[in-house]
Amino acid sequence: MTDGTTNFINGEWVAAVGGAVFASTNPANTSQTLGLYARSDQRDVALAVAAAKAAYPAWRKTPAPARGALLTKIGRLLEERKEAFSQAMVNEMGKVLVEARGDVQEAIDMAHYMAAFGRLPSGSVVPSERPDIYCSARRVPVGVVGLITPWNFPIAVPTWKMFPALLAGNTVVWKPAEDTPGMAVLLIQLLADAGVPTGIVNLVTGYGEEAGAALVEAEGVSTISFTGSTSVGKHIAGRCGQLMKRVSCELGGKNAIVVLDDADIELAVKGCLWSAFGTAGQRCTAASRLIVDKRIKAHFAERLVAETLKLRMAPGADPTAQIGPVVNRTQLERIHSYIAIGQNEGATLLTGGTPLTDAPLDKGCFYAPTIFDSMTPGMRIAQEEIFGPVTGIITVDGLDEAIAIANGTDYGLSLSLYTANLRRGMRALDELESGIVYINLPTSGAEIQLPFGGVKNTGNGHREAGWMAMDWCTEWKAAYINYAEGSELVRAQIDV
Ligand code: NAD
C-alpha cells in the first residue's frame, strides 16, 4: 500500500510539499482502502512544471525516431504488465476484468501506433511562387503540456494524450483523477522502467480544485488536454482562454441508439445492452437513450428487459461478472437521484431503479441496470448525462423523427443506428450530429486509428487518436529559405 509518496517529479517519487494525503478505496468493497496518495497543491504543481520545463530542450531535440523507439519499449512493457494493470484497475475503479484488459490494450495499441509516427512525415514541402525559394511547413512541439484525466478509463485516456504528446517532443505534467491515483502510479513507474528520461513525464496526484486548477493556471504550461465532465471542461476552457493557453477538451455525452423497424432486433438488443450497461454505464459513449420505432418497440423492449435481467452483477474481480460497481458512493447516490427525477417527469421503470443491497454487493457501490420506458425527448433523463447503468426508451415514428430526436441534445459524441436498409443507414451517417456514428454497432467500441471526440458540448473541436492525435500537441512552423544566386530581393505577392 502506498504511503503518500506518489508524486513523480524530476525522476523522483516524493510526497506532497504540504504532506497531505488522500485515500483510494475499492468500489466493490468501500471499506477496503487501497493506498494513500499525495494530495498536491500549487507548490507541487510548480515543482513538476519546473522539472518538465528543464527537460524540454533536450527532449525536443531528441530525434523523433528515438522518441518513437521509446514508445515501442513502453508498449512492450505494457504487454508484459497487462494482467497486473488490469487486476489493479478492477480493484480501484470497479470495471470487470475483460473490460480492464481492453482499457490497457488501448494503451498498448496507442503506444505502437504512435511509435510509428516517429518515422512518418511531420510536415510538407510546397511550391514557392518565387524562383529558388524553398517552402515547407512542419509540426513542432508546444512545450510543457498539462494533462487532466478522469477515472473511467484510467490507462487508456491518459495514454491517448501522453503518447502523442511525447512523440511530438513535448514534456508532460499529469494530474490523474482522484478515484484512480493507483493506476497513475503504476503507469508512471512503467514509463520510468522503460527509460523515459528524467523530467519528461511528471505526476501530481490530488484533487481537481487543488492540483488540477493549479496545473491549468501554472505559468510555463502552454497547453492543457482535459477529459472529464462538461461543466469542469467549460470552466477550464474559459480559464485557458483568458490565459491564452491552448486547450483540448473531451467532455460528456448523451449518446443514443436508434432502432428502426427493419433492424435485426437481436443484434440491436446486444448492442444496446453493451452500450447502456458496459462499464456500468460509466463511459462517455454510453447509450442512455434508445430511440425505437413504434412498430417494433413492444418486441424490442420485451427482449431488452429479458436480456438485462440475465446480466450478472458482481465485483469485477469475479471472472463471471458482467457488470461491476459504479465508482463511488457519491456517484451511486447521484445515479439514484435520477430515478425520481425521471418518474416525476412521467417516465416509467421497466426494470432496475435501485442500488443492490444483497450480500456481497452491499459492501460496494452496485446499481441495478435500469431501463425507463415512456421517456420523452425533453425530460431531464433524456438530456443530462447520468453516467451510470441507466437508459430509457423513446418511441418514434420512422427515420425522420428518430434523427431529429437523436440530434436533439447539447452533446454530440456517439450516435448509432440499426437498420437493414443501406439508404437509411447512409442518410443517418450524413445527418447524425456527432463525432462518431455507428451503423449496426453499439455506441462504444472506438478503434485507435480513427479520430475520437465529439461536437457541440462534448468538445471544443479537437480529436484524440488517429493521425489527428498530433494536432492538439503541436504547432505548425512555416519556413521560407532563399537559395537564389545574386543579391536581388524578390518579394512575395507584390512582385509577381
Ligand atoms: P470530472 O470533470 O469530475 O473530473 C475530471 C478530471 O478533472 C479529474 O482529474 C478531476 O480531478 C479534474 N478536475 C475537477 N475539477 C477541476 C478543476 N476545477 N480544475 C482542474 N481540474 C479539475 O469528470 P469525471 O467524473 O472524472 O469523469 C467523468 C466525465 O468524463 C463524464 O462526463 C464523461 O463523459 C467524461 N469523459 C469523456 C470522455 C471523452 O473522450 N469525451 C472520455 C471519458 C470520460
mmCIF file of N, CA, C and O and ligand atoms in Angstrom, residues 148-153 157 175-179 206-214 216 226-233 235-236 249-253 283-285 331 385 387 413 452-454 458 464, ligand 1:
data_model
loop_
_atom_site.group_PDB
_atom_site.id
_atom_site.type_symbol
_atom_site.label_atom_id
_atom_site.label_comp_id
_atom_site.label_asym_id
_atom_site.label_seq_id
_atom_site.Cartn_x
_atom_site.Cartn_y
_atom_site.Cartn_z
ATOM 1 N N ILE A 148 -5.107 16.437 -17.676
ATOM 2 C CA ILE A 148 -6.053 16.248 -16.560
ATOM 3 C C ILE A 148 -7.059 15.199 -17.027
ATOM 4 O O ILE A 148 -7.713 15.379 -18.057
ATOM 5 N N THR A 149 -7.165 14.108 -16.280
ATOM 6 C CA THR A 149 -7.896 12.947 -16.808
ATOM 7 C C THR A 149 -8.932 12.404 -15.817
ATOM 8 O O THR A 149 -8.807 12.607 -14.613
ATOM 9 N N PRO A 150 -9.938 11.687 -16.343
ATOM 10 C CA PRO A 150 -10.992 11.116 -15.497
ATOM 11 C C PRO A 150 -10.619 9.702 -15.043
ATOM 12 O O PRO A 150 -9.597 9.154 -15.445
ATOM 13 N N TRP A 151 -11.523 9.100 -14.266
ATOM 14 C CA TRP A 151 -11.243 7.786 -13.679
ATOM 15 C C TRP A 151 -11.777 6.640 -14.521
ATOM 16 O O TRP A 151 -11.432 5.494 -14.294
ATOM 17 N N ASN A 152 -12.655 6.923 -15.496
ATOM 18 C CA ASN A 152 -13.376 5.788 -16.097
ATOM 19 C C ASN A 152 -12.535 4.971 -17.070
ATOM 20 O O ASN A 152 -12.798 3.799 -17.267
ATOM 21 N N PHE A 153 -11.519 5.605 -17.672
ATOM 22 C CA PHE A 153 -10.516 4.872 -18.464
ATOM 23 C C PHE A 153 -9.141 5.288 -17.944
ATOM 24 O O PHE A 153 -8.453 6.097 -18.564
ATOM 25 N N VAL A 157 -7.282 6.667 -21.433
ATOM 26 C CA VAL A 157 -7.394 8.114 -21.685
ATOM 27 C C VAL A 157 -6.049 8.836 -21.468
ATOM 28 O O VAL A 157 -5.605 9.593 -22.341
ATOM 29 N N LYS A 175 -2.122 15.269 -14.025
ATOM 30 C CA LYS A 175 -2.948 15.198 -12.811
ATOM 31 C C LYS A 175 -4.060 14.184 -13.080
ATOM 32 O O LYS A 175 -5.036 14.484 -13.766
ATOM 33 N N PRO A 176 -3.947 12.965 -12.558
ATOM 34 C CA PRO A 176 -4.992 11.959 -12.789
ATOM 35 C C PRO A 176 -6.187 12.181 -11.863
ATOM 36 O O PRO A 176 -6.131 13.000 -10.946
ATOM 37 N N ALA A 177 -7.263 11.434 -12.103
ATOM 38 C CA ALA A 177 -8.477 11.564 -11.274
ATOM 39 C C ALA A 177 -8.209 11.097 -9.845
ATOM 40 O O ALA A 177 -7.408 10.186 -9.613
ATOM 41 N N GLU A 178 -8.930 11.693 -8.913
ATOM 42 C CA GLU A 178 -8.729 11.327 -7.503
ATOM 43 C C GLU A 178 -9.212 9.915 -7.179
ATOM 44 O O GLU A 178 -8.827 9.348 -6.166
ATOM 45 N N ASP A 179 -10.065 9.338 -8.049
ATOM 46 C CA ASP A 179 -10.535 7.969 -7.807
ATOM 47 C C ASP A 179 -9.548 6.914 -8.311
ATOM 48 O O ASP A 179 -9.703 5.738 -7.981
ATOM 49 N N GLY A 206 -3.861 14.173 -6.737
ATOM 50 C CA GLY A 206 -4.601 15.104 -5.878
ATOM 51 C C GLY A 206 -5.963 15.442 -6.437
ATOM 52 O O GLY A 206 -6.438 14.794 -7.375
ATOM 53 N N TYR A 207 -6.567 16.468 -5.850
ATOM 54 C CA TYR A 207 -7.937 16.843 -6.190
ATOM 55 C C TYR A 207 -7.969 17.861 -7.338
ATOM 56 O O TYR A 207 -7.045 18.643 -7.525
ATOM 57 N N GLY A 208 -9.104 17.856 -8.029
ATOM 58 C CA GLY A 208 -9.250 18.735 -9.176
ATOM 59 C C GLY A 208 -9.157 20.206 -8.828
ATOM 60 O O GLY A 208 -8.441 20.965 -9.481
ATOM 61 N N GLU A 209 -9.868 20.625 -7.779
ATOM 62 C CA GLU A 209 -9.930 22.058 -7.449
ATOM 63 C C GLU A 209 -8.582 22.538 -6.913
ATOM 64 O O GLU A 209 -8.340 23.743 -6.855
ATOM 65 N N GLU A 210 -7.733 21.601 -6.483
ATOM 66 C CA GLU A 210 -6.434 21.998 -5.927
ATOM 67 C C GLU A 210 -5.332 21.785 -6.978
ATOM 68 O O GLU A 210 -4.890 22.723 -7.626
ATOM 69 N N ALA A 211 -4.951 20.521 -7.171
ATOM 70 C CA ALA A 211 -3.852 20.254 -8.110
ATOM 71 C C ALA A 211 -4.253 20.529 -9.558
ATOM 72 O O ALA A 211 -3.472 21.093 -10.337
ATOM 73 N N GLY A 212 -5.483 20.137 -9.928
ATOM 74 C CA GLY A 212 -5.912 20.317 -11.314
ATOM 75 C C GLY A 212 -5.980 21.794 -11.676
ATOM 76 O O GLY A 212 -5.451 22.231 -12.706
ATOM 77 N N ALA A 213 -6.628 22.569 -10.813
ATOM 78 C CA ALA A 213 -6.764 24.010 -11.085
ATOM 79 C C ALA A 213 -5.390 24.667 -11.130
ATOM 80 O O ALA A 213 -5.128 25.533 -11.974
ATOM 81 N N ALA A 214 -4.475 24.236 -10.241
ATOM 82 C CA ALA A 214 -3.127 24.824 -10.230
ATOM 83 C C ALA A 214 -2.392 24.521 -11.535
ATOM 84 O O ALA A 214 -1.641 25.360 -12.046
ATOM 85 N N VAL A 216 -3.787 24.116 -14.479
ATOM 86 C CA VAL A 216 -4.354 24.991 -15.521
ATOM 87 C C VAL A 216 -3.721 26.380 -15.430
ATOM 88 O O VAL A 216 -3.367 26.996 -16.435
ATOM 89 N N PHE A 226 -7.677 18.093 -21.515
ATOM 90 C CA PHE A 226 -8.596 17.707 -20.434
ATOM 91 C C PHE A 226 -9.632 16.720 -20.943
ATOM 92 O O PHE A 226 -10.230 16.925 -22.010
ATOM 93 N N THR A 227 -9.866 15.668 -20.190
ATOM 94 C CA THR A 227 -11.034 14.809 -20.418
ATOM 95 C C THR A 227 -11.792 14.715 -19.105
ATOM 96 O O THR A 227 -11.204 14.430 -18.058
ATOM 97 N N GLY A 228 -13.101 14.950 -19.171
ATOM 98 C CA GLY A 228 -13.918 14.905 -17.962
ATOM 99 C C GLY A 228 -15.292 15.468 -18.252
ATOM 100 O O GLY A 228 -15.753 15.469 -19.399
ATOM 101 N N SER A 229 -15.921 15.976 -17.205
ATOM 102 C CA SER A 229 -17.297 16.434 -17.354
ATOM 103 C C SER A 229 -17.352 17.759 -18.120
ATOM 104 O O SER A 229 -16.397 18.541 -18.121
ATOM 105 N N THR A 230 -18.503 18.004 -18.721
ATOM 106 C CA THR A 230 -18.661 19.235 -19.496
ATOM 107 C C THR A 230 -18.567 20.463 -18.603
ATOM 108 O O THR A 230 -17.973 21.477 -18.991
ATOM 109 N N SER A 231 -19.109 20.388 -17.376
ATOM 110 C CA SER A 231 -19.082 21.585 -16.531
ATOM 111 C C SER A 231 -17.644 21.964 -16.188
ATOM 112 O O SER A 231 -17.261 23.135 -16.302
ATOM 113 N N VAL A 232 -16.818 20.978 -15.819
ATOM 114 C CA VAL A 232 -15.417 21.297 -15.493
ATOM 115 C C VAL A 232 -14.672 21.717 -16.761
ATOM 116 O O VAL A 232 -13.882 22.666 -16.748
ATOM 117 N N GLY A 233 -14.968 21.039 -17.859
ATOM 118 C CA GLY A 233 -14.292 21.376 -19.119
ATOM 119 C C GLY A 233 -14.567 22.808 -19.553
ATOM 120 O O GLY A 233 -13.665 23.515 -20.008
ATOM 121 N N HIS A 235 -15.274 25.285 -17.612
ATOM 122 C CA HIS A 235 -14.551 26.169 -16.701
ATOM 123 C C HIS A 235 -13.080 26.253 -17.105
ATOM 124 O O HIS A 235 -12.498 27.347 -17.207
ATOM 125 N N ILE A 236 -12.478 25.078 -17.372
ATOM 126 C CA ILE A 236 -11.050 25.050 -17.732
ATOM 127 C C ILE A 236 -10.820 25.769 -19.063
ATOM 128 O O ILE A 236 -9.879 26.555 -19.207
ATOM 129 N N CYS A 249 -10.486 19.754 -25.114
ATOM 130 C CA CYS A 249 -11.467 19.216 -24.166
ATOM 131 C C CYS A 249 -12.225 18.036 -24.767
ATOM 132 O O CYS A 249 -12.792 18.159 -25.858
ATOM 133 N N GLU A 250 -12.242 16.920 -24.058
ATOM 134 C CA GLU A 250 -13.082 15.763 -24.411
ATOM 135 C C GLU A 250 -14.068 15.596 -23.268
ATOM 136 O O GLU A 250 -13.680 15.204 -22.164
ATOM 137 N N LEU A 251 -15.346 15.864 -23.513
ATOM 138 C CA LEU A 251 -16.280 16.022 -22.390
ATOM 139 C C LEU A 251 -17.407 14.996 -22.428
ATOM 140 O O LEU A 251 -17.262 13.922 -22.993
ATOM 141 N N GLY A 252 -18.524 15.340 -21.841
ATOM 142 C CA GLY A 252 -19.602 14.378 -21.625
ATOM 143 C C GLY A 252 -20.372 14.010 -22.888
ATOM 144 O O GLY A 252 -20.138 14.568 -23.967
ATOM 145 N N GLY A 253 -21.278 13.062 -22.720
ATOM 146 C CA GLY A 253 -22.094 12.630 -23.850
ATOM 147 C C GLY A 253 -23.517 12.311 -23.418
ATOM 148 O O GLY A 253 -23.797 12.140 -22.224
ATOM 149 N N ARG A 283 -19.318 5.256 -19.309
ATOM 150 C CA ARG A 283 -18.497 5.543 -20.489
ATOM 151 C C ARG A 283 -19.001 6.827 -21.099
ATOM 152 O O ARG A 283 -20.220 7.059 -21.128
ATOM 153 N N CYS A 284 -18.083 7.624 -21.627
ATOM 154 C CA CYS A 284 -18.539 8.843 -22.301
ATOM 155 C C CYS A 284 -19.393 8.469 -23.507
ATOM 156 O O CYS A 284 -20.203 9.266 -23.960
ATOM 157 N N THR A 285 -19.237 7.238 -24.003
ATOM 158 C CA THR A 285 -20.010 6.793 -25.167
ATOM 159 C C THR A 285 -21.242 5.957 -24.781
ATOM 160 O O THR A 285 -21.890 5.378 -25.661
ATOM 161 N N GLN A 331 -21.326 8.894 -6.523
ATOM 162 C CA GLN A 331 -21.830 8.638 -7.870
ATOM 163 C C GLN A 331 -23.088 7.762 -7.792
ATOM 164 O O GLN A 331 -24.066 7.978 -8.516
ATOM 165 N N GLU A 385 -26.397 13.934 -18.720
ATOM 166 C CA GLU A 385 -25.548 12.746 -18.622
ATOM 167 C C GLU A 385 -25.674 12.167 -17.204
ATOM 168 O O GLU A 385 -25.375 12.848 -16.230
ATOM 169 N N PHE A 387 -24.353 8.989 -16.295
ATOM 170 C CA PHE A 387 -23.083 8.291 -16.063
ATOM 171 C C PHE A 387 -23.242 7.121 -15.093
ATOM 172 O O PHE A 387 -22.533 6.988 -14.086
ATOM 173 N N LEU A 413 -21.308 13.075 -29.077
ATOM 174 C CA LEU A 413 -20.132 12.200 -29.135
ATOM 175 C C LEU A 413 -20.369 10.982 -30.022
ATOM 176 O O LEU A 413 -19.706 10.795 -31.035
ATOM 177 N N PHE A 452 -11.164 10.363 -32.339
ATOM 178 C CA PHE A 452 -12.143 10.186 -31.265
ATOM 179 C C PHE A 452 -12.433 11.547 -30.651
ATOM 180 O O PHE A 452 -11.523 12.255 -30.211
ATOM 181 N N GLY A 453 -13.721 11.890 -30.603
ATOM 182 C CA GLY A 453 -14.103 13.155 -29.986
ATOM 183 C C GLY A 453 -15.473 13.546 -30.483
ATOM 184 O O GLY A 453 -16.034 12.879 -31.357
ATOM 185 N N GLY A 454 -16.005 14.635 -29.914
ATOM 186 C CA GLY A 454 -17.382 14.960 -30.240
ATOM 187 C C GLY A 454 -17.592 16.402 -30.606
ATOM 188 O O GLY A 454 -16.684 17.237 -30.526
ATOM 189 N N THR A 458 -19.729 18.354 -26.277
ATOM 190 C CA THR A 458 -18.819 17.249 -25.979
ATOM 191 C C THR A 458 -17.362 17.652 -26.168
ATOM 192 O O THR A 458 -16.466 16.964 -25.683
ATOM 193 N N GLU A 464 -8.862 13.084 -30.363
ATOM 194 C CA GLU A 464 -7.783 12.215 -29.910
ATOM 195 C C GLU A 464 -7.752 11.009 -30.835
ATOM 196 O O GLU A 464 -8.695 10.764 -31.581
HETATM 197 P P1 NAD B 1 -14.637 15.395 -13.731
HETATM 198 O O1 NAD B 1 -14.853 16.531 -14.657
HETATM 199 O O2 NAD B 1 -15.263 15.432 -12.397
HETATM 200 O O3 NAD B 1 -13.058 15.221 -13.449
HETATM 201 C C1 NAD B 1 -12.130 15.014 -14.489
HETATM 202 C C2 NAD B 1 -10.769 15.481 -14.014
HETATM 203 O O4 NAD B 1 -10.805 16.887 -13.795
HETATM 204 C C3 NAD B 1 -10.315 14.867 -12.699
HETATM 205 O O5 NAD B 1 -8.928 14.606 -12.749
HETATM 206 C C4 NAD B 1 -10.609 15.973 -11.697
HETATM 207 O O6 NAD B 1 -9.784 15.920 -10.555
HETATM 208 C C5 NAD B 1 -10.292 17.205 -12.528
HETATM 209 N N1 NAD B 1 -10.932 18.442 -12.073
HETATM 210 C C6 NAD B 1 -12.112 18.587 -11.438
HETATM 211 N N2 NAD B 1 -12.339 19.895 -11.182
HETATM 212 C C7 NAD B 1 -11.287 20.575 -11.689
HETATM 213 C C8 NAD B 1 -10.945 21.969 -11.740
HETATM 214 N N3 NAD B 1 -11.736 22.920 -11.228
HETATM 215 N N4 NAD B 1 -9.802 22.321 -12.354
HETATM 216 C C9 NAD B 1 -8.997 21.382 -12.894
HETATM 217 N N5 NAD B 1 -9.243 20.062 -12.845
HETATM 218 C C10 NAD B 1 -10.389 19.663 -12.261
HETATM 219 O O7 NAD B 1 -15.026 14.078 -14.526
HETATM 220 P P2 NAD B 1 -15.015 12.557 -14.027
HETATM 221 O O8 NAD B 1 -16.158 12.331 -13.113
HETATM 222 O O9 NAD B 1 -13.650 12.195 -13.542
HETATM 223 O O10 NAD B 1 -15.231 11.785 -15.403
HETATM 224 C C11 NAD B 1 -16.480 11.559 -15.956
HETATM 225 C C12 NAD B 1 -16.736 12.524 -17.093
HETATM 226 O O11 NAD B 1 -15.725 12.389 -18.081
HETATM 227 C C13 NAD B 1 -18.040 12.223 -17.823
HETATM 228 O O12 NAD B 1 -18.691 13.441 -18.096
HETATM 229 C C14 NAD B 1 -17.587 11.568 -19.114
HETATM 230 O O13 NAD B 1 -18.486 11.674 -20.178
HETATM 231 C C15 NAD B 1 -16.313 12.290 -19.369
HETATM 232 N N6 NAD B 1 -15.446 11.541 -20.273
HETATM 233 C C16 NAD B 1 -15.325 11.993 -21.564
HETATM 234 C C17 NAD B 1 -14.539 11.302 -22.477
HETATM 235 C C18 NAD B 1 -14.395 11.800 -23.890
HETATM 236 O O14 NAD B 1 -13.454 11.398 -24.563
HETATM 237 N N7 NAD B 1 -15.287 12.640 -24.393
HETATM 238 C C19 NAD B 1 -13.864 10.144 -22.071
HETATM 239 C C20 NAD B 1 -14.009 9.705 -20.748
HETATM 240 C C21 NAD B 1 -14.802 10.429 -19.864
#
